[in-house]
mmCIF file of C-alpha atoms and ligand atoms in Angstrom:
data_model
loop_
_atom_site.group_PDB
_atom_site.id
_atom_site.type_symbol
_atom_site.label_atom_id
_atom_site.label_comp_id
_atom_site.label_asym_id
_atom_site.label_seq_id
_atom_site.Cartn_x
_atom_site.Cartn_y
_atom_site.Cartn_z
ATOM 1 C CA UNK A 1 -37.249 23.919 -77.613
ATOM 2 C CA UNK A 2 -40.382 24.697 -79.245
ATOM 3 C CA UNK A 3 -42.023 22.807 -76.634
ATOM 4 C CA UNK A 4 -40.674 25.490 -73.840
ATOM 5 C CA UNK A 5 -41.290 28.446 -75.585
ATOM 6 C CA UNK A 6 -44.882 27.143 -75.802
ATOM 7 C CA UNK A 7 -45.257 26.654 -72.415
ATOM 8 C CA UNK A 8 -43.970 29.839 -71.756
ATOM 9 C CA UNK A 9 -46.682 31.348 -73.298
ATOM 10 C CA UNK A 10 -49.055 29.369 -72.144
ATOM 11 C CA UNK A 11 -48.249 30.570 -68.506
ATOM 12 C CA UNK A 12 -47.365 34.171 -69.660
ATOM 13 C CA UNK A 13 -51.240 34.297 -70.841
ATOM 14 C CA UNK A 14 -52.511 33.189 -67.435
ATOM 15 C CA UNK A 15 -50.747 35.927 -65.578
ATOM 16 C CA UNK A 16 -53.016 38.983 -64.270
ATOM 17 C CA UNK A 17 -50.216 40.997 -63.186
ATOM 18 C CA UNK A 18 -48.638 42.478 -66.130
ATOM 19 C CA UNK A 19 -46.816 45.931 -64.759
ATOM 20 C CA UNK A 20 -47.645 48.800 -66.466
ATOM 21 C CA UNK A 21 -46.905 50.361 -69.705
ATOM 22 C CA UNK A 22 -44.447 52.949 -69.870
ATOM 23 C CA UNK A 23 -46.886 56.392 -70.151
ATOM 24 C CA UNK A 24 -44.451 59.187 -70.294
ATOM 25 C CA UNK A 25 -44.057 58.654 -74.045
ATOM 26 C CA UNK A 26 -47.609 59.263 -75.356
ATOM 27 C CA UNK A 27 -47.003 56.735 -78.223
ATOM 28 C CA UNK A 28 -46.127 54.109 -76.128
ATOM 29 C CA UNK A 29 -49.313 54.377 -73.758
ATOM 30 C CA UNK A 30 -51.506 53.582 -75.806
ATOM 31 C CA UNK A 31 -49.914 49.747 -76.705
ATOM 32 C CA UNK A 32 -52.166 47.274 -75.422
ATOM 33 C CA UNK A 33 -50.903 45.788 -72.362
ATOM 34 C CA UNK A 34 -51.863 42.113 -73.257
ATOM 35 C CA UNK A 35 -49.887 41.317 -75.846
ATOM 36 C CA UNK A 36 -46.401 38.388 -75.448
ATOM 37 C CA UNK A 37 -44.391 37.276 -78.124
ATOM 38 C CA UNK A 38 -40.915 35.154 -77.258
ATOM 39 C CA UNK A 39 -38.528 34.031 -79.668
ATOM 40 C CA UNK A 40 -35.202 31.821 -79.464
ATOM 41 C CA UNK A 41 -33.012 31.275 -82.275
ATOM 42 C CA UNK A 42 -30.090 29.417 -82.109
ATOM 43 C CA UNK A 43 -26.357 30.259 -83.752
ATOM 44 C CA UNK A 44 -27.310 28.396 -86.883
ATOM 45 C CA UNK A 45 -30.581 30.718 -87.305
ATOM 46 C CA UNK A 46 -33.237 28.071 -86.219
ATOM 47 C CA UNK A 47 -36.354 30.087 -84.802
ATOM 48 C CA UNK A 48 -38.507 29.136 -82.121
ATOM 49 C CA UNK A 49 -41.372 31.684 -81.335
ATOM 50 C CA UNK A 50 -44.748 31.851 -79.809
ATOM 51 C CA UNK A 51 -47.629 34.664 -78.704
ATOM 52 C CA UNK A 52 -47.495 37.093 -81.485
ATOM 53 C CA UNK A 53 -43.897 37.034 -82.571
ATOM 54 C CA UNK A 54 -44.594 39.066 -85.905
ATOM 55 C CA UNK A 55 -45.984 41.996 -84.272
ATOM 56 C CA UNK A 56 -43.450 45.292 -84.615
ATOM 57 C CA UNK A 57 -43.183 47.058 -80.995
ATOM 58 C CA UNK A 58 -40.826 49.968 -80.369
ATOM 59 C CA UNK A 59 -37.244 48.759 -79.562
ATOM 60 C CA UNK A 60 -36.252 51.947 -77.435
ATOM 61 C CA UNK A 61 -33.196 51.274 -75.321
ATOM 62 C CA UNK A 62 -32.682 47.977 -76.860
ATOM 63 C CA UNK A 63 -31.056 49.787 -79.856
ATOM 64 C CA UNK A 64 -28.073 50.994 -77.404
ATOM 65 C CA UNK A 65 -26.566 48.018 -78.067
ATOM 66 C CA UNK A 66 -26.716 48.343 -81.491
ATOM 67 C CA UNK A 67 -25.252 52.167 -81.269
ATOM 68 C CA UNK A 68 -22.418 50.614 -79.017
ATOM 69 C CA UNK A 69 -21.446 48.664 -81.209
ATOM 70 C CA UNK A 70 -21.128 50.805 -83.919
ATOM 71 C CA UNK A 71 -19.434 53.306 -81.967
ATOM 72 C CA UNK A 72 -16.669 51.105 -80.651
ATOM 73 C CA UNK A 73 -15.991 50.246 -84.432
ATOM 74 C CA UNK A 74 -15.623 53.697 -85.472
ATOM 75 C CA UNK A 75 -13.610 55.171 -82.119
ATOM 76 C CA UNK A 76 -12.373 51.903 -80.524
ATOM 77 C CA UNK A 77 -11.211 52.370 -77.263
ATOM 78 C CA UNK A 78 -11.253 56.025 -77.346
ATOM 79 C CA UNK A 79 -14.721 56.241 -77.118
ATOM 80 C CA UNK A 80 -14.276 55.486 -72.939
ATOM 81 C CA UNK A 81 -12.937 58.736 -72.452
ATOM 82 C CA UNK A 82 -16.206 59.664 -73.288
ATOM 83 C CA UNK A 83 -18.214 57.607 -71.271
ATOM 84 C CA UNK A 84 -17.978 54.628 -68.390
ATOM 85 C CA UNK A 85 -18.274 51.245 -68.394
ATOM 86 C CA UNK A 86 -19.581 50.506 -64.671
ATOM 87 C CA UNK A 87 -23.368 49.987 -63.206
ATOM 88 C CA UNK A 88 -25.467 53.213 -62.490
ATOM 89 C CA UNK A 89 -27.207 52.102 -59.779
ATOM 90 C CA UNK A 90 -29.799 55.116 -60.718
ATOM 91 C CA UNK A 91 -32.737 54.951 -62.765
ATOM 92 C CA UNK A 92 -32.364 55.015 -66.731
ATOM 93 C CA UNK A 93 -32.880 58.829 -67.015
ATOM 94 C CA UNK A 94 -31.238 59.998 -63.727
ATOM 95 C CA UNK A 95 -29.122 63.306 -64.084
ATOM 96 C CA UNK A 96 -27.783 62.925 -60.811
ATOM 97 C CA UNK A 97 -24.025 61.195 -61.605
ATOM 98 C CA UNK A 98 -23.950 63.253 -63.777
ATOM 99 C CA UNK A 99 -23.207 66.914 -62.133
ATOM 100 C CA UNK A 100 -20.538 64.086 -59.675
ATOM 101 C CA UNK A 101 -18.783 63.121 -62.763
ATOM 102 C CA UNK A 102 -18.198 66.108 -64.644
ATOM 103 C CA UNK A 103 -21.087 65.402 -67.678
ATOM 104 C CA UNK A 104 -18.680 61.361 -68.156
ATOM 105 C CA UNK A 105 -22.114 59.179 -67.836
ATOM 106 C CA UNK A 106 -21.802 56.157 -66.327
ATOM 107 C CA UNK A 107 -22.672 53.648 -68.717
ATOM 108 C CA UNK A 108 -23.783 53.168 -72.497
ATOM 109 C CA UNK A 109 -26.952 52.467 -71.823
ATOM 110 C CA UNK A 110 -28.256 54.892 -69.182
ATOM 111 C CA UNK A 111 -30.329 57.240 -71.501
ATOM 112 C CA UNK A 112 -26.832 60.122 -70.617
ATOM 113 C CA UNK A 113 -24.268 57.537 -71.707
ATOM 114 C CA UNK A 114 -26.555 56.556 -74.998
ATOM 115 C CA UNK A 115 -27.136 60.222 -75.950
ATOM 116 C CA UNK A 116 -23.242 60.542 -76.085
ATOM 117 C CA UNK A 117 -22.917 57.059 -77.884
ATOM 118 C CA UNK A 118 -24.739 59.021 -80.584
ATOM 119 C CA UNK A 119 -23.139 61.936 -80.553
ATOM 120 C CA UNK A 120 -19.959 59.934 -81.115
ATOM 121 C CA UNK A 121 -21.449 58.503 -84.052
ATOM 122 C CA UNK A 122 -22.289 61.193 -85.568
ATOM 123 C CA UNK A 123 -18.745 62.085 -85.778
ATOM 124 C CA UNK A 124 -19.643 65.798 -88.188
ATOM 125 C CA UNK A 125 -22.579 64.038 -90.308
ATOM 126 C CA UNK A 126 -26.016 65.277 -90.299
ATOM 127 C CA UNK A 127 -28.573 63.088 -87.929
ATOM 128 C CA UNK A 128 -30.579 61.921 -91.218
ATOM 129 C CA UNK A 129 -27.067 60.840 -92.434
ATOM 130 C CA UNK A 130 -26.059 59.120 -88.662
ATOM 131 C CA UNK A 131 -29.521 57.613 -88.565
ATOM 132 C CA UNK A 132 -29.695 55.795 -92.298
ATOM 133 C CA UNK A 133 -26.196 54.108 -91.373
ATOM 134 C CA UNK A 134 -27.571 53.057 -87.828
ATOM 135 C CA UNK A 135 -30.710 51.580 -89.943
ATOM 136 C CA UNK A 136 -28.298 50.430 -92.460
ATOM 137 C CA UNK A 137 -26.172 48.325 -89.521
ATOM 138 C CA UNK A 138 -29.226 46.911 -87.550
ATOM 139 C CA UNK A 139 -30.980 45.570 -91.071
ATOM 140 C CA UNK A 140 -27.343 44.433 -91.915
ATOM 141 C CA UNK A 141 -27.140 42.277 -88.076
ATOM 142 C CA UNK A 142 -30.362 41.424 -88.645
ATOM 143 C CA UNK A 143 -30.127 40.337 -92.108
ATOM 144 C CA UNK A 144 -33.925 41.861 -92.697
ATOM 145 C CA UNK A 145 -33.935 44.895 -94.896
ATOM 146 C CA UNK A 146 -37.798 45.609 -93.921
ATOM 147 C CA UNK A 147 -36.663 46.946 -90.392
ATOM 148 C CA UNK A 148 -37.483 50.694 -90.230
ATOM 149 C CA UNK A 149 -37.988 53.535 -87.463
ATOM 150 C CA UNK A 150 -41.504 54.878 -86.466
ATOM 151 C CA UNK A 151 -41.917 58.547 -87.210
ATOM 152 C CA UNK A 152 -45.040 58.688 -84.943
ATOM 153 C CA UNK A 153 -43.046 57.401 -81.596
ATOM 154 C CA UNK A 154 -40.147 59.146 -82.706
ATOM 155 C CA UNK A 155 -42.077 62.794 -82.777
ATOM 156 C CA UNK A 156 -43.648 62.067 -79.663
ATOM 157 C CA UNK A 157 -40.658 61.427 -77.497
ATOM 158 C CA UNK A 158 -39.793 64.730 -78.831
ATOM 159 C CA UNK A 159 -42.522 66.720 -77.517
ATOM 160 C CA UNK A 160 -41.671 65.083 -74.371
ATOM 161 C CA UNK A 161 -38.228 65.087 -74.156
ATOM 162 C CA UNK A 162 -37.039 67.537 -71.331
ATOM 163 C CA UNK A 163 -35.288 65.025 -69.396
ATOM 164 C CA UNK A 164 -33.422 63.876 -72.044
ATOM 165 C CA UNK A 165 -32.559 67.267 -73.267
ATOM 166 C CA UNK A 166 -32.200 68.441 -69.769
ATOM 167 C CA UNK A 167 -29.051 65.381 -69.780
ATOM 168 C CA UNK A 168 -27.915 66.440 -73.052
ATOM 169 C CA UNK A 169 -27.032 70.198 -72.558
ATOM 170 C CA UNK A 170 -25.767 69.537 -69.288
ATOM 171 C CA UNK A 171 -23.103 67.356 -70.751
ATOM 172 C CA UNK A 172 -22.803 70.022 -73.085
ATOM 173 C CA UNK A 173 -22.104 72.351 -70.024
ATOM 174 C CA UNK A 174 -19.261 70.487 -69.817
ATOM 175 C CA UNK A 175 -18.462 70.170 -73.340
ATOM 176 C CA UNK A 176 -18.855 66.987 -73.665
ATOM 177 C CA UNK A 177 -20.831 66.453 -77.149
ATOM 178 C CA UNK A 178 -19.390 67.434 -80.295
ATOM 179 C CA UNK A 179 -22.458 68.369 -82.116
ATOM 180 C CA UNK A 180 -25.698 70.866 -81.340
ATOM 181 C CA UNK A 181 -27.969 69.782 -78.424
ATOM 182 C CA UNK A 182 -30.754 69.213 -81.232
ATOM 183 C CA UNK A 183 -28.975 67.421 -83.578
ATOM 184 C CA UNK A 184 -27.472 64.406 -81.197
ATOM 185 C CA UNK A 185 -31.354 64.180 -79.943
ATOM 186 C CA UNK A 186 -33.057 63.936 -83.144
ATOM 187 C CA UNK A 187 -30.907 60.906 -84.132
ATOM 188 C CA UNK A 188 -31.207 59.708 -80.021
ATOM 189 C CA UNK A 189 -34.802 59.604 -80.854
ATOM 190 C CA UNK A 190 -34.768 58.317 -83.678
ATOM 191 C CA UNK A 191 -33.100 55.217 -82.992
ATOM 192 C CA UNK A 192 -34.785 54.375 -79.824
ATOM 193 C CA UNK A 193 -37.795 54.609 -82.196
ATOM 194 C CA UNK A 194 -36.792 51.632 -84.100
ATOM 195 C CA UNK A 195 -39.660 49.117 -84.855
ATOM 196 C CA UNK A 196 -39.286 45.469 -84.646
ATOM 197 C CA UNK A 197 -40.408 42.440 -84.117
ATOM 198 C CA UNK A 198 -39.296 39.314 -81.431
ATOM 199 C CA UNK A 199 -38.158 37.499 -84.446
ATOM 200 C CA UNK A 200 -36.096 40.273 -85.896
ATOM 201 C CA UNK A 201 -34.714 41.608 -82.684
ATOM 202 C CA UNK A 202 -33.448 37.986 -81.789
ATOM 203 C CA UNK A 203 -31.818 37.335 -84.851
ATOM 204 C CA UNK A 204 -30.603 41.172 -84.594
ATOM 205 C CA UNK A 205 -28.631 39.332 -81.393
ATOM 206 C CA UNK A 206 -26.815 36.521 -83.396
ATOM 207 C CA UNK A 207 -23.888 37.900 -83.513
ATOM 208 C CA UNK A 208 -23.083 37.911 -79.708
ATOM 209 C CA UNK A 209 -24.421 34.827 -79.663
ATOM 210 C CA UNK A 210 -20.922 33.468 -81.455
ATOM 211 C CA UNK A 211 -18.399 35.721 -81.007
ATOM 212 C CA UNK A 212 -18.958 38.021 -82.900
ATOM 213 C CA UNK A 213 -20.016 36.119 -85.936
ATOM 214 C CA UNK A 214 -23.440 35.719 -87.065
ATOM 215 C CA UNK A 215 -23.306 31.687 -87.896
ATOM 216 C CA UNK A 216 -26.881 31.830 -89.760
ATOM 217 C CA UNK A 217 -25.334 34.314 -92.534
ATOM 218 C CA UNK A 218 -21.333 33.639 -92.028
ATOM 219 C CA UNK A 219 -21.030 37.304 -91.441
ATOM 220 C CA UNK A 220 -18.586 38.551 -89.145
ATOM 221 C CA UNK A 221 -20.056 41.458 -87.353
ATOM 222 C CA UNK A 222 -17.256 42.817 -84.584
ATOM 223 C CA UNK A 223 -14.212 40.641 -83.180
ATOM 224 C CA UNK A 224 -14.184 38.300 -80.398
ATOM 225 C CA UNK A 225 -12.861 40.185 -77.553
ATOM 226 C CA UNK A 226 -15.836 43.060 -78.542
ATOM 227 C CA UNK A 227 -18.258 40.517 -78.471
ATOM 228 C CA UNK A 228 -17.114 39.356 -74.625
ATOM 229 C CA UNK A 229 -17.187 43.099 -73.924
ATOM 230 C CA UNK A 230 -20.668 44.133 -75.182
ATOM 231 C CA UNK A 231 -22.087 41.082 -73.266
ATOM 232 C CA UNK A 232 -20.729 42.281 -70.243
ATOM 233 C CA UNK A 233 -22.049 45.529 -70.090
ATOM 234 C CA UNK A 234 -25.422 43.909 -71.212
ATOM 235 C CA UNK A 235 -24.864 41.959 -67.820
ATOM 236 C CA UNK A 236 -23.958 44.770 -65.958
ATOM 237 C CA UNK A 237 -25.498 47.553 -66.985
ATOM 238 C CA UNK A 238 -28.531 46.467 -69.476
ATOM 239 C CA UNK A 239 -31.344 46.888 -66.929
ATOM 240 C CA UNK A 240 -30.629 50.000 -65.040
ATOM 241 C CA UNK A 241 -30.791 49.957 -61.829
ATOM 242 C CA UNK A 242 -32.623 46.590 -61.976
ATOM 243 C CA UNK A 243 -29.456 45.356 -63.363
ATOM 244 C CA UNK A 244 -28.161 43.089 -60.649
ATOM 245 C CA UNK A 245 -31.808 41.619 -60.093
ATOM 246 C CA UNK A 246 -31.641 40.574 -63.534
ATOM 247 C CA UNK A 247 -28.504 38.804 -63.055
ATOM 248 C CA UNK A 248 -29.310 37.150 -60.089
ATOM 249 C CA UNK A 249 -32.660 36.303 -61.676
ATOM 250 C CA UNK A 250 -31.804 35.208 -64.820
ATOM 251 C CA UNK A 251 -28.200 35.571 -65.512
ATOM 252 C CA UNK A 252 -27.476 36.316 -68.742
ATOM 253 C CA UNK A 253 -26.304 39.600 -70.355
ATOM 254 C CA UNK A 254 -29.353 41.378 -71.872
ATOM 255 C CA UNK A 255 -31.187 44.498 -72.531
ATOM 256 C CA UNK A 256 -34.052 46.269 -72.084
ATOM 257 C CA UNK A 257 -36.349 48.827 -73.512
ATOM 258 C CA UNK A 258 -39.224 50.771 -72.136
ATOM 259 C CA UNK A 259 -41.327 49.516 -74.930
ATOM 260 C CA UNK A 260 -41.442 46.289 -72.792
ATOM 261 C CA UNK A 261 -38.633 44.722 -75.300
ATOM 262 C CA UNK A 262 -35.820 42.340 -74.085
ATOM 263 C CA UNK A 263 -33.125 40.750 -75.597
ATOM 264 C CA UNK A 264 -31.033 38.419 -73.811
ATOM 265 C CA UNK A 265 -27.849 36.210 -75.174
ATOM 266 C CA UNK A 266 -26.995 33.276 -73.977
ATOM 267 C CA UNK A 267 -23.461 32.384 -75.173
ATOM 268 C CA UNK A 268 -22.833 29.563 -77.488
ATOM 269 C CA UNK A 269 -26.732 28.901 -77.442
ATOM 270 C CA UNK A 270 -29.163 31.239 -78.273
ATOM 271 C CA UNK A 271 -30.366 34.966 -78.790
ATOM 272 C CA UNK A 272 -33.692 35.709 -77.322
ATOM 273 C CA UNK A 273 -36.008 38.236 -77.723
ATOM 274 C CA UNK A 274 -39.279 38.617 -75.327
ATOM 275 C CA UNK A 275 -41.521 41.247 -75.556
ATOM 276 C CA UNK A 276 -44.558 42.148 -73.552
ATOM 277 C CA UNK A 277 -45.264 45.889 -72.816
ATOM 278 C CA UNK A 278 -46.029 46.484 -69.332
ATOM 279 C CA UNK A 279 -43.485 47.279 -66.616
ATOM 280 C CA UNK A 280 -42.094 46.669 -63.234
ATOM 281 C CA UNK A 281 -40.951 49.674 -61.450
ATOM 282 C CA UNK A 282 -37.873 50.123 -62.520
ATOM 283 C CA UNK A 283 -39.185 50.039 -65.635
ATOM 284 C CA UNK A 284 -38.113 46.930 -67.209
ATOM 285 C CA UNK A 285 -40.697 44.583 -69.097
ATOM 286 C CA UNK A 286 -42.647 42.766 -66.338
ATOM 287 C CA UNK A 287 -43.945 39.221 -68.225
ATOM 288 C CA UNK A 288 -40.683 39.152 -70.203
ATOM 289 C CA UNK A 289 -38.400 39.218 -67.478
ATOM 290 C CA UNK A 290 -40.390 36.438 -65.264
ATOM 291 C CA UNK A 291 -40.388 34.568 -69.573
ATOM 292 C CA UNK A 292 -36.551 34.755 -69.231
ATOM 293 C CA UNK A 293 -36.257 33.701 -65.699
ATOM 294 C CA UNK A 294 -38.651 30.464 -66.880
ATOM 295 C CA UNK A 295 -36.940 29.573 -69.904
ATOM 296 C CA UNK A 296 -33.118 29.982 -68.162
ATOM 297 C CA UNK A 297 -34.873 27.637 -65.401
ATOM 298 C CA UNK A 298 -35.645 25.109 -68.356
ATOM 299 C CA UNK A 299 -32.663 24.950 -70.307
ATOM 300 C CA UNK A 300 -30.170 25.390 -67.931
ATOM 301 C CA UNK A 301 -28.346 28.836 -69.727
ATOM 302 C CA UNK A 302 -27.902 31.071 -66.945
ATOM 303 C CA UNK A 303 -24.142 32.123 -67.346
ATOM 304 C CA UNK A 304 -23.006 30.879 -63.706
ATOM 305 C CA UNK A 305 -24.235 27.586 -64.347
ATOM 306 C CA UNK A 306 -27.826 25.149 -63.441
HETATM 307 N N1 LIG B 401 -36.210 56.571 -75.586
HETATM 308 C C1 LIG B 401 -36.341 56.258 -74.205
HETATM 309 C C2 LIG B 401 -35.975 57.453 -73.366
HETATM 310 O O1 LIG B 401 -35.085 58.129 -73.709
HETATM 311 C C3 LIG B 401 -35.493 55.069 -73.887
HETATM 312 C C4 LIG B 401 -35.641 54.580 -72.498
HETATM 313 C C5 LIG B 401 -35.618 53.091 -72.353
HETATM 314 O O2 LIG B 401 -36.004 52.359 -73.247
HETATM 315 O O3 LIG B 401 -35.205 52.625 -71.302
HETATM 316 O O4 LIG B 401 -36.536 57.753 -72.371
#
């Protein structure tokens, strides 16, 4: 394994075209574009990394999963009465489904359905409250107490905001969020300003690597059938509207952040986590998805088969 995830890297550092990095959140555009880190760890924790896999990067969307989860385990299935389960089809921040279906986003992970995964979270607590126990579960997954959120990207998605806040109070048009515009944004923010690492973000993964278990700590994290369930709406729905070219690419259920993060499970064998910050259109890491599509080429872990 540690052979492949060399040569990986070794090819990822040859490549010229690396997309571009996401420039809309002032914080993020000034990442340099040439950095690649990959890690694979396996159920029992074993961790195979290469390029700089100690380097922190902003996790952005990547934490939706982690939000998901913990709102399915506080609401269960009531929380899809507040928002879908199927593909957008439209790009991450698109308001346009939206005004169609009556302020009900799509999807988790479309920046709509994520800013009323956290608004669902917050139940009536206080974002500084929502955001320590969203800190609390993702060092507690990740089994790293060190993991923390980055005040500087977090203030500048602020001042930059509109489109999310646009999304936000027009689901509250519809009265779909239970707490003030402000409020469910400052802890949206906050957790798409999570800092980590390949190596913390993979092991972050374990747990839908088995089940719903992590094996490397013996913790169980949700049960089975929520396990099967977040994976496929990684599947479906992790990459926007680059979603099915994922799957058809690389076919496994993962997720993506505009920081140029991705993590990827593949079932039974390994969480992954790839970074490398610049883009495809879409808007979905450039080098880590063509890393994926490599290493699913050399191991054989694409979902449907070799
Ligand atoms: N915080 C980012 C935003 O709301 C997340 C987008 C992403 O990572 O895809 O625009």
């Amino acid at each position: 394994m540690q052979n492949i995830v060399d040569s990986i890297y070794q090819e990822m550092r040859s490549r010229t075209d690396r997309g571009k990095v996401a420039n809309y959140i002032p914080q993020l555009a000034c990442v340099d574009p040439n950095q690649f880190a990959l890690t694979v760890v396996t159920p029992e924790g074993k961790v195979y990394s290469a390029g700089c896999a100690d380097t922190l990067f902003s996790i952005q969307s990547i934490s939706k999963v982690f939000t998901l989860t913990m709102a399915l385990g506080k609401l269960g299935d009531a929380l899809w009465a507040r928002v879908g389960r199927e593909p957008s089809g439209d790009p991450f921040n698109s308001i346009v489904q939206l005004e169609h279906e009556s302020g009900i986003p799509r999807n988790p992970f479309i920046n709509a359905g994520a800013i009323a995964i956290a608004d669902a979270i917050m139940g009536h607590n206080e974002p500084k409250e929502s955001l320590a126990e969203i800190l609390h579960f993702v060092r507690f997954v990740a089994n790293d107490e060190s993991i923390s959120i980055d005040e500087k990207v977090a203030q500048s998605e602020m001042m930059t905001g509109s489109r999310n806040a646009s999304l936000a109070h027009f689901m509250a048009s519809f009265e779909r969020l239970e707490n003030p515009v402000e409020k469910v944004l400052g802890t949206y923010f906050h957790h798409c300003s999570i800092s980590m690492t390949t190596e913390q973000l993979a092991k972050a993964g374990l747990f839908l690597v088995s089940n719903g278990t992590n094996q490397s700590t013996g913790s169980r994290v949700v049960p089975e059938h929520r396990a099967r369930r977040i994976n496929s709406l990684m599947l479906m729905c992790g990459h926007y509207d680059g979603s099915g070219e994922f799957a058809y690419r690389v076919g496994l259920p993962g997720k993506s952040g505009v920081g140029g993060g991705i993590l990827a499970i593949a079932p039974g064998k390994a969480s992954i986590a790839v970074w490398s910050p610049g883009l495809d259109k879409i808007g979905n890491s450039k080098l880590g998805t063509e890393a994926l599509e490599m290493l699913v080429h050399e191991t054989g872990w694409s979902i449907f088969g070799h």
